[in-house]
Tab-separated table of C-alpha atoms in Angstrom:
chain	number	residue	atom	x	y	z
A	12	GLU	CA	-37.896	15.059	-27.981
A	13	LEU	CA	-40.460	12.516	-29.129
A	14	GLU	CA	-43.199	14.402	-27.305
A	15	ASN	CA	-42.189	17.646	-29.051
A	16	GLU	CA	-42.199	15.827	-32.369
A	17	PHE	CA	-45.658	14.448	-31.557
A	18	ASN	CA	-46.979	17.948	-30.839
A	19	GLY	CA	-45.436	19.330	-33.991
A	20	GLN	CA	-46.881	16.617	-36.184
A	21	GLU	CA	-50.274	17.022	-34.533
A	22	LYS	CA	-50.316	20.704	-35.514
A	23	SER	CA	-49.193	19.817	-39.016
A	24	ILE	CA	-52.054	17.352	-39.437
A	25	PHE	CA	-54.655	19.868	-38.226
A	26	ARG	CA	-53.169	22.560	-40.464
A	27	ASN	CA	-53.286	20.278	-43.499
A	28	GLY	CA	-56.811	19.234	-42.556
A	29	ALA	CA	-57.977	22.848	-42.459
A	30	ASN	CA	-56.563	23.460	-45.931
A	31	GLU	CA	-58.280	20.398	-47.258
A	32	ARG	CA	-61.583	21.469	-45.711
A	33	GLY	CA	-61.208	24.925	-47.286
A	34	ARG	CA	-60.777	23.443	-50.692
A	35	ALA	CA	-63.754	21.125	-50.156
A	36	LYS	CA	-66.387	23.852	-49.455
A	37	GLY	CA	-69.621	23.364	-51.360
A	38	ASN	CA	-69.142	19.627	-51.580
A	39	SER	CA	-70.139	18.239	-48.196
A	40	ALA	CA	-69.665	14.644	-49.212
A	41	PHE	CA	-66.133	15.318	-50.378
A	42	GLY	CA	-65.365	17.458	-47.335
A	43	TYR	CA	-66.429	14.899	-44.780
A	44	GLU	CA	-64.656	12.156	-46.638
A	45	GLY	CA	-61.429	14.157	-46.646
A	46	ILE	CA	-61.683	14.963	-42.958
A	47	SER	CA	-62.302	11.322	-42.165
A	48	ASP	CA	-59.147	10.306	-44.027
A	49	LEU	CA	-57.114	12.964	-42.214
A	50	ASP	CA	-58.442	11.798	-38.832
A	51	LYS	CA	-57.343	8.268	-39.607
A	52	GLU	CA	-53.879	9.472	-40.604
A	53	PHE	CA	-53.698	11.556	-37.436
A	54	GLU	CA	-54.622	8.555	-35.262
A	55	ARG	CA	-52.151	6.290	-37.056
A	56	ARG	CA	-49.250	8.682	-36.641
A	57	ALA	CA	-50.252	9.485	-33.062
A	58	ASP	CA	-50.333	5.784	-32.192
A	59	SER	CA	-46.911	5.296	-33.799
A	60	LEU	CA	-45.360	8.158	-31.829
A	61	GLU	CA	-46.972	6.999	-28.572
A	62	GLN	CA	-45.551	3.519	-29.094
A	63	GLN	CA	-42.117	5.011	-29.700
A	64	ILE	CA	-42.348	7.122	-26.530
A	65	ASN	CA	-43.416	4.120	-24.471
A	66	LYS	CA	-40.593	2.057	-25.944
A	67	ASP	CA	-38.022	4.704	-24.982
A	68	HIS	CA	-39.448	5.014	-21.481
A	69	ARG	CA	-39.194	1.248	-21.129
A	70	LEU	CA	-35.584	1.270	-22.367
A	71	ASN	CA	-34.693	4.004	-19.865
A	72	ARG	CA	-36.217	1.991	-17.026
A	73	GLU	CA	-34.333	-1.116	-18.129
A	74	ARG	CA	-31.100	0.886	-18.358
A	75	GLU	CA	-31.613	2.241	-14.833
A	76	ARG	CA	-32.270	-1.265	-13.521
A	77	ALA	CA	-29.104	-2.537	-15.239
A	78	ILE	CA	-27.007	0.236	-13.679
A	79	GLN	CA	-28.491	-0.512	-10.268
A	80	GLU	CA	-27.778	-4.234	-10.693
A	81	GLN	CA	-24.182	-3.463	-11.667
A	82	ARG	CA	-23.747	-1.380	-8.521
A	83	GLU	CA	-25.277	-4.095	-6.372
A	84	ASN	CA	-23.111	-6.784	-7.985
A	85	LYS	CA	-20.028	-4.678	-7.330
A	86	ARG	CA	-21.002	-4.380	-3.661
A	87	ARG	CA	-21.563	-8.133	-3.422
A	88	GLU	CA	-18.224	-8.716	-5.136
A	89	GLU	CA	-16.456	-6.439	-2.662
A	90	GLN	CA	-18.238	-8.161	0.203
A	91	GLY	CA	-17.368	-11.561	-1.207
A	92	THR	CA	-13.722	-10.565	-1.668
A	93	LYS	CA	-13.546	-9.566	1.949
A	94	ARG	CA	-15.087	-12.831	3.037
A	95	GLU	CA	-12.696	-14.885	0.951
A	96	ASN	CA	-9.855	-13.053	2.666
A	97	THR	CA	-11.135	-13.989	6.118
A	98	ARG	CA	-12.320	-17.516	5.417
A	99	SER	CA	-9.102	-19.362	6.181
A	100	LEU	CA	-10.366	-22.186	8.346
A	101	GLN	CA	-11.342	-24.672	5.662
A	102	ASP	CA	-10.352	-28.316	5.453
A	103	ASP	CA	-9.424	-28.034	1.767
A	104	ASP	CA	-7.422	-24.824	2.231
A	105	LYS	CA	-3.975	-24.856	0.587
A	106	ASP	CA	-2.556	-23.610	3.898
A	107	LYS	CA	-4.177	-26.404	5.872
A	108	LYS	CA	-1.108	-26.994	8.066
A	109	THR	CA	-1.054	-23.348	9.148
A	110	VAL	CA	-4.823	-23.399	9.640
A	111	GLU	CA	-4.584	-26.406	11.938
A	112	GLU	CA	-1.874	-24.691	13.981
A	113	ILE	CA	-4.133	-21.644	14.387
A	114	LYS	CA	-7.027	-23.853	15.472
A	115	ASN	CA	-4.862	-25.561	18.085
A	116	ILE	CA	-3.709	-22.201	19.457
A	117	ILE	CA	-7.290	-20.925	19.702
A	118	LEU	CA	-8.367	-24.036	21.596
A	119	GLN	CA	-5.633	-23.799	24.240
A	120	LYS	CA	-6.969	-23.228	27.752
A	121	ASN	CA	-4.843	-20.136	28.356
A	122	VAL	CA	-6.350	-18.345	25.352
A	123	SER	CA	-9.082	-16.118	26.779
A	124	LEU	CA	-9.966	-14.037	23.716
A	125	VAL	CA	-9.245	-14.057	19.981
A	126	LEU	CA	-8.686	-10.834	18.040
A	127	ASN	CA	-8.465	-10.920	14.241
A	128	LEU	CA	-6.971	-7.817	12.583
A	129	HIS	CA	-8.011	-7.191	9.006
A	130	ASP	CA	-9.019	-4.506	6.540
A	131	GLY	CA	-12.263	-4.374	4.587
A	132	ASN	CA	-13.813	-2.420	1.758
A	133	GLY	CA	-15.503	0.928	2.220
A	134	PHE	CA	-16.885	2.454	5.401
A	135	TYR	CA	-19.678	0.610	7.185
A	136	ARG	CA	-22.930	2.514	7.659
A	137	LYS	CA	-26.267	1.158	8.861
A	138	THR	CA	-28.064	3.006	6.027
A	139	ASP	CA	-27.082	3.174	2.374
A	140	LYS	CA	-25.182	6.386	1.638
A	141	GLY	CA	-23.515	5.373	-1.613
A	142	SER	CA	-21.093	2.824	-3.001
A	143	ILE	CA	-18.468	3.468	-0.293
A	144	PHE	CA	-20.663	4.168	2.750
A	145	ASN	CA	-23.259	1.407	3.073
A	146	PRO	CA	-24.403	-1.626	5.103
A	147	ASN	CA	-22.452	-4.027	2.873
A	148	ALA	CA	-19.113	-2.338	3.616
A	149	TRP	CA	-16.780	-3.834	6.239
A	150	GLY	CA	-14.255	-1.059	6.834
A	151	GLN	CA	-14.072	0.627	10.256
A	152	THR	CA	-16.022	-2.059	12.110
A	153	CYS	CA	-15.705	-4.258	15.130
A	154	VAL	CA	-17.237	-7.498	13.824
A	155	ILE	CA	-18.952	-10.056	16.048
A	156	ASP	CA	-20.763	-13.272	15.097
A	157	GLN	CA	-23.349	-13.059	17.875
A	158	CYS	CA	-24.147	-10.956	20.932
A	159	ILE	CA	-23.415	-13.275	23.870
A	160	LEU	CA	-21.575	-16.504	24.688
A	161	SER	CA	-22.310	-18.716	27.685
A	162	GLN	CA	-22.719	-17.107	31.097
A	163	ASP	CA	-19.552	-18.652	32.551
A	164	GLN	CA	-17.357	-16.915	29.969
A	165	PRO	CA	-15.800	-13.769	31.565
A	166	PHE	CA	-15.577	-11.976	28.219
A	167	GLY	CA	-18.720	-13.525	26.778
A	168	ASN	CA	-20.762	-10.336	26.324
A	169	LEU	CA	-19.411	-9.755	22.831
A	170	ASN	CA	-21.813	-6.951	21.969
A	171	LYS	CA	-20.996	-4.881	25.070
A	172	ILE	CA	-17.250	-5.315	24.599
A	173	ALA	CA	-17.504	-4.378	20.913
A	174	LEU	CA	-19.529	-1.275	21.787
A	175	ASP	CA	-16.959	-0.244	24.423
A	176	VAL	CA	-14.105	-0.664	21.941
A	177	LYS	CA	-16.021	1.259	19.297
A	178	GLU	CA	-16.644	4.169	21.660
A	179	LYS	CA	-12.991	4.311	22.676
A	180	ILE	CA	-11.761	4.328	19.083
A	181	ASN	CA	-14.254	7.030	18.083
A	182	GLN	CA	-12.696	9.375	20.651
A	183	ARG	CA	-9.464	9.377	18.600
A	184	LEU	CA	-10.619	9.628	14.965
A	185	ILE	CA	-8.173	11.135	12.486
A	186	GLU	CA	-11.095	12.199	10.251
A	187	GLU	CA	-14.784	12.338	11.168
A	188	HIS	CA	-15.824	9.912	8.418
A	189	HIS	CA	-13.482	7.257	9.914
A	190	ILE	CA	-16.100	6.545	12.568
A	191	PHE	CA	-16.234	2.942	13.856
A	192	ASP	CA	-19.345	0.856	14.433
A	193	VAL	CA	-20.261	-2.660	15.537
A	194	LYS	CA	-21.253	-5.121	12.822
A	195	ASN	CA	-23.038	-8.244	14.047
A	196	THR	CA	-23.142	-10.819	11.240
A	197	ASN	CA	-25.458	-13.087	13.294
A	198	THR	CA	-23.497	-15.838	11.590
A	199	LYS	CA	-25.325	-18.890	12.906
A	200	PHE	CA	-28.633	-17.835	11.359
A	201	ASP	CA	-27.973	-15.195	8.720
A	202	ASP	CA	-24.547	-15.601	7.126
A	203	GLU	CA	-23.622	-19.020	5.791
A	204	ALA	CA	-20.324	-17.840	4.282
A	205	MET	CA	-19.048	-16.417	7.559
A	206	LYS	CA	-19.398	-19.824	9.224
A	207	LEU	CA	-15.989	-20.514	7.697
A	208	SER	CA	-14.361	-17.518	9.415
A	209	LEU	CA	-11.769	-17.579	12.172
A	210	THR	CA	-13.992	-15.719	14.619
A	211	TYR	CA	-16.928	-18.086	14.155
A	212	PHE	CA	-14.677	-21.095	14.704
A	213	ALA	CA	-13.634	-19.517	17.987
A	214	VAL	CA	-17.128	-18.662	19.262
A	215	THR	CA	-18.421	-22.149	18.447
A	216	HIS	CA	-15.824	-23.348	20.968
A	217	ASN	CA	-16.966	-20.742	23.512
A	218	LYS	CA	-13.966	-18.488	22.871
A	219	PRO	CA	-14.739	-14.755	22.660
A	220	ALA	CA	-13.649	-13.535	19.242
A	221	PHE	CA	-13.701	-10.207	17.440
A	222	ALA	CA	-12.495	-8.884	14.100
A	223	ILE	CA	-11.231	-5.322	13.779
A	224	GLU	CA	-11.642	-4.117	10.205
A	225	SER	CA	-9.851	-0.948	9.218
A	226	SER	CA	-10.945	0.442	5.868
A	227	LYS	CA	-9.079	-0.334	2.667
A	228	HIS	CA	-10.047	3.214	1.656
A	229	LEU	CA	-7.872	4.780	4.349
A	230	PRO	CA	-5.098	6.685	2.541
A	231	SER	CA	-2.085	5.257	4.384
A	232	LEU	CA	-0.828	2.142	6.126
A	233	SER	CA	-0.014	4.215	9.206
A	234	GLN	CA	-3.693	5.166	9.595
A	235	LYS	CA	-4.767	1.523	9.405
A	236	ILE	CA	-2.185	0.579	12.036
A	237	PHE	CA	-3.271	3.510	14.205
A	238	TYR	CA	-6.838	2.200	14.441
A	239	HIS	CA	-5.676	-1.384	14.958
A	240	LEU	CA	-3.430	-0.311	17.833
A	241	LEU	CA	-6.230	1.699	19.421
A	242	ALA	CA	-8.394	-1.429	19.327
A	243	ILE	CA	-5.661	-3.715	20.680
A	244	GLU	CA	-4.937	-1.406	23.595
A	245	GLU	CA	-8.617	-1.112	24.509
A	246	PHE	CA	-9.054	-4.889	24.420
A	247	MET	CA	-6.036	-5.216	26.734
A	248	ASN	CA	-7.539	-2.598	29.057
A	249	ILE	CA	-10.822	-4.515	29.144
A	250	MET	CA	-8.936	-7.716	29.996
A	251	ASN	CA	-6.734	-5.958	32.608
A	252	ILE	CA	-3.565	-6.741	30.656
A	253	SER	CA	-0.818	-4.254	31.523
A	254	PHE	CA	1.415	-2.991	28.736
A	255	THR	CA	3.962	-0.295	27.952
A	256	ARG	CA	4.511	1.722	24.788
A	257	ASN	CA	7.682	3.765	24.231
A	258	PHE	CA	6.163	6.193	21.714
A	259	GLU	CA	3.162	8.490	21.564
A	260	LEU	CA	0.362	6.842	19.625
A	261	ASN	CA	-0.231	9.078	16.609
A	262	GLU	CA	-0.092	8.772	12.843
A	263	LYS	CA	3.254	10.576	12.463
A	264	ASN	CA	5.109	8.340	14.902
A	265	ILE	CA	3.576	5.197	13.440
A	266	ASP	CA	4.634	6.267	9.950
A	267	GLU	CA	8.243	6.691	11.123
A	268	ILE	CA	8.218	3.313	12.863
A	269	VAL	CA	6.714	1.549	9.845
A	270	LYS	CA	9.389	2.985	7.547
A	271	ASN	CA	12.210	1.944	9.871
A	272	TYR	CA	13.199	-1.465	8.515
A	273	GLY	CA	16.204	-1.765	10.827
A	274	ILE	CA	19.494	-3.418	9.912
A	275	LEU	CA	20.553	-6.722	8.385
A	276	SER	CA	23.756	-8.427	9.491
A	277	ILE	CA	25.183	-10.995	7.078
A	278	ASN	CA	27.698	-13.663	8.158
A	279	ASN	CA	28.685	-11.399	11.053
A	280	ASN	CA	31.059	-9.489	8.782
A	281	PHE	CA	28.957	-6.696	7.314
A	282	ILE	CA	25.759	-4.764	8.059
A	283	ILE	CA	23.200	-3.144	5.740
A	284	ASN	CA	20.764	-0.460	6.859
A	285	LEU	CA	17.473	-1.462	5.203
A	286	SER	CA	15.587	1.790	5.750
A	287	ASN	CA	17.124	3.667	2.828
A	288	VAL	CA	18.588	0.943	0.646
A	289	LYS	CA	18.432	0.716	-3.133
A	290	LYS	CA	16.143	-1.878	-4.701
A	291	ILE	CA	19.066	-3.932	-6.030
A	292	LEU	CA	22.580	-4.352	-4.625
A	293	SER	CA	25.061	-6.148	-6.872
A	294	PHE	CA	28.317	-8.001	-6.222
A	295	ILE	CA	27.564	-8.599	-2.546
A	296	PRO	CA	30.259	-10.893	-1.080
A	297	LEU	CA	28.520	-14.081	0.096
A	298	LYS	CA	29.259	-17.738	0.598
A	299	SER	CA	27.937	-20.331	-1.818
A	300	GLU	CA	25.748	-21.722	0.969
A	301	ASN	CA	24.920	-21.458	4.676
A	302	ASN	CA	24.906	-17.667	4.794
A	303	ALA	CA	23.716	-16.302	8.142
A	304	PHE	CA	21.140	-13.474	7.902
A	305	GLU	CA	20.215	-11.685	11.135
A	306	PHE	CA	17.561	-8.946	11.182
A	307	SER	CA	16.965	-6.333	13.861
A	308	HIS	CA	13.355	-6.156	12.627
A	309	PRO	CA	11.144	-9.000	13.913
A	310	LEU	CA	9.468	-9.417	10.512
A	311	GLY	CA	12.680	-9.704	8.473
A	312	SER	CA	13.110	-12.692	6.155
A	313	VAL	CA	15.134	-13.890	3.166
A	314	VAL	CA	13.836	-15.683	0.081
A	315	ARG	CA	16.327	-17.212	-2.328
A	316	ASN	CA	15.421	-16.969	-6.019
A	317	ASP	CA	17.961	-18.905	-8.094
A	318	ASP	CA	21.219	-17.038	-7.393
A	319	ASP	CA	19.671	-13.925	-5.861
A	320	PHE	CA	18.451	-13.220	-2.322
A	321	SER	CA	15.259	-11.198	-1.825
A	322	ILE	CA	15.101	-9.319	1.469
A	323	TYR	CA	11.661	-8.797	3.027
A	324	ILE	CA	10.234	-6.912	5.961
A	325	GLY	CA	6.802	-8.437	6.442
A	326	ASN	CA	5.325	-8.726	2.953
A	327	GLN	CA	7.383	-5.802	1.594
A	328	LYS	CA	10.382	-6.620	-0.563
A	329	VAL	CA	13.037	-4.149	0.539
A	330	THR	CA	15.956	-5.070	-1.687
A	331	THR	CA	17.509	-7.852	-3.753
A	332	LEU	CA	21.076	-8.980	-3.194
A	333	LYS	CA	22.975	-10.215	-6.254
A	334	PRO	CA	25.941	-12.091	-4.805
A	335	GLN	CA	29.562	-12.499	-5.745
A	336	LEU	CA	30.772	-15.707	-4.153
A	337	PHE	CA	33.893	-15.700	-1.977
A	338	LYS	CA	35.542	-17.906	0.552
A	339	MET	CA	35.335	-16.250	3.968
A	340	SER	CA	38.581	-15.739	5.875
A	341	ASP	CA	38.624	-16.702	9.558
A	342	SER	CA	41.896	-14.933	10.423
A	343	CYS	CA	41.079	-11.255	9.839
A	344	ALA	CA	41.759	-8.327	12.135
A	345	GLU	CA	38.852	-7.011	14.190
A	346	MET	CA	39.899	-3.343	13.826
A	347	PHE	CA	41.163	-1.099	11.045
A	348	ASP	CA	42.667	2.395	10.945
A	349	VAL	CA	41.341	5.202	8.787
A	350	ILE	CA	42.152	8.887	8.375
A	351	VAL	CA	38.854	10.790	8.359
A	352	ASP	CA	38.922	14.485	7.467
A	353	GLY	CA	42.607	14.568	8.472
A	354	ARG	CA	42.134	12.744	11.787
A	355	LEU	CA	43.367	9.171	12.451
A	356	ILE	CA	40.805	6.858	14.102
A	357	SER	CA	40.451	3.109	14.712
A	358	LEU	CA	37.160	1.393	13.955
A	359	ASN	CA	35.581	-2.040	14.272
A	360	LYS	CA	35.665	-4.088	11.072
A	361	THR	CA	31.955	-3.507	10.331
A	362	SER	CA	31.701	0.076	11.621
A	363	ASP	CA	30.452	2.900	9.443
A	364	ILE	CA	32.783	5.770	8.585
A	365	GLU	CA	31.205	9.232	8.929
A	366	VAL	CA	32.954	11.653	6.547
A	367	SER	CA	32.568	15.339	5.766
A	368	ASP	CA	35.335	15.830	3.181
A	369	ASP	CA	37.578	12.806	2.591
A	370	PHE	CA	38.922	9.547	4.012
A	371	ASN	CA	41.957	7.302	3.602
A	372	ILE	CA	42.089	3.635	4.694
A	373	VAL	CA	45.527	3.069	6.285
A	374	LYS	CA	47.492	0.433	4.371
A	375	ARG	CA	48.168	-2.886	6.118
A	376	ASN	CA	50.348	-5.806	4.998
A	377	ASP	CA	48.569	-8.853	3.519
A	378	TYR	CA	45.294	-6.922	3.161
A	379	ARG	CA	43.629	-5.500	0.097
A	380	VAL	CA	40.947	-2.801	0.244
A	381	ASN	CA	38.291	-2.428	-2.431
A	382	VAL	CA	36.420	0.902	-2.335
A	383	ILE	CA	33.281	0.075	-4.333
A	384	GLY	CA	32.453	2.831	-6.833
A	385	PHE	CA	35.984	4.287	-6.792
A	386	THR	CA	38.684	3.256	-9.268
A	387	SER	CA	42.360	3.589	-8.381
A	388	LYS	CA	44.638	4.369	-11.307
A	389	ASN	CA	47.679	2.620	-9.888
A	390	SER	CA	46.653	-0.451	-7.891
A	391	SER	CA	43.910	-2.988	-7.179
A	392	ASP	CA	44.517	-2.215	-3.503
A	393	GLU	CA	42.740	1.052	-2.757
A	394	SER	CA	44.123	1.585	0.741
A	395	GLY	CA	46.488	4.502	1.292
A	396	VAL	CA	44.468	6.632	-1.156
A	397	THR	CA	42.560	9.792	-0.198
A	398	VAL	CA	38.990	9.608	-1.560
A	399	THR	CA	36.254	12.265	-1.721
A	400	LEU	CA	32.553	12.024	-2.610
A	401	LYS	CA	33.092	13.336	-6.144
A	402	ASP	CA	35.499	10.427	-6.812
A	403	PHE	CA	32.631	7.869	-6.622
A	404	ASP	CA	30.414	6.576	-9.392
A	405	LYS	CA	26.931	7.174	-7.961
A	406	LYS	CA	25.473	3.990	-9.413
A	407	PHE	CA	27.515	2.023	-6.850
A	408	SER	CA	26.013	3.739	-3.797
A	409	ILE	CA	23.808	1.550	-1.605
A	410	ASP	CA	21.364	4.318	-0.645
A	411	GLU	CA	18.852	6.379	-2.632
A	412	GLU	CA	20.666	9.665	-1.873
A	413	ASN	CA	23.995	8.366	-3.263
A	414	LEU	CA	25.903	9.217	-0.072
A	415	ILE	CA	26.784	5.723	1.255
A	416	TYR	CA	29.405	3.446	-0.328
A	417	ARG	CA	30.933	0.055	0.507
A	418	ILE	CA	34.510	-0.503	1.736
A	419	GLU	CA	35.542	-4.176	1.451
A	420	PHE	CA	38.541	-5.812	3.156
A	421	TYR	CA	40.266	-8.919	1.793
A	422	LYS	CA	43.132	-11.053	3.074
A	423	ASN	CA	44.889	-13.401	0.665
A	424	ASN	CA	41.935	-13.031	-1.725
A	425	GLU	CA	39.473	-14.232	0.927
A	426	PHE	CA	36.730	-11.911	2.098
A	427	CYS	CA	37.172	-10.454	5.593
A	428	SER	CA	34.548	-7.789	6.190
A	429	MET	CA	32.782	-4.758	4.845
A	430	SER	CA	32.449	-1.252	6.251
A	431	LYS	CA	30.532	1.663	4.770
A	432	VAL	CA	31.462	5.279	4.297
A	433	HIS	CA	28.730	7.888	4.911
A	434	PHE	CA	29.223	11.348	3.445
A	435	ARG	CA	27.544	14.116	5.393
């Protein structure tokens, strides 16, 4: 735009100069003096426009450099974030006790190889192909700190092993751009920050160590687990470790397994299926202390927050139990009778009741039944009453589909057990 303005003003100056010269005919002294003044004005305005153009070019270059620096800083930040996540072996770490336990495990004689599973930003490429695909990314890599350990180490050729694992994984890619590669940080000489990593601690003690980095940009947890499992199995093959797997290794099966949180048994008198449970369950009959929580899932845990109990599978909070405190009876029957869809059956005290139309808990002396979400018009004891799905208040269901409800048994106002009714 400035250049166009320059050209336009140049023409205007020449046009004005011609007019002045026309009016100055017959007076050479006046004519030359006028032209000289116009030339000076032309040069002044031309210099001014040229300076403005140069200034704008300089600003554009500075703006481009600033954008490039921002991109580079973002990459470094992502790289630094990844490193902070892997640098756990520090003396001043808040988890020092855990860190020391890990160190001791690594140094045990029967540990032949260390494998660190992690996820990193982007997709690693040897050449820069953008903010996601570049040499500073960590995702989809098998990371090593150096190529070779000492000769007497049976798994000491880290580079060859990493290449073999990479090739095996790349035969099973879900998408082509998920391709794996080997990333050698050459930690001893080139990467001061990575000297604080778990893998470098291991290799400095002559322990083969590798990190498998799935990409944080993978769209699902099941895909990340898929690539981690591929790597684990190939490492076990390389080390001649036999193993069995009772499912076909694919994304669909992994997704189903990941979502199966299993069951939680509490105080051996009721069971909750955690795979389809609501985020909050209220008025759960518990003891004031020493409650026994038993998970079928190996990563199940309980965290008490004031009066509530948070239920976790791994780092995922599955539900929160808001208790109602009761004394537990130790003289309750192990079985109960129930009429289900017109048929009388006997069930264990914690068994689930599968119902198509209706059910009726058979009345028993000294026992009171509380059907949670159903309100009897005549009695606090809700045994001996035929109940259908439409009789329940849905907000009291324990599942997201509002088809599962609690049946609680009490004896002399002490809690016995809890069953659940499932409507089909």
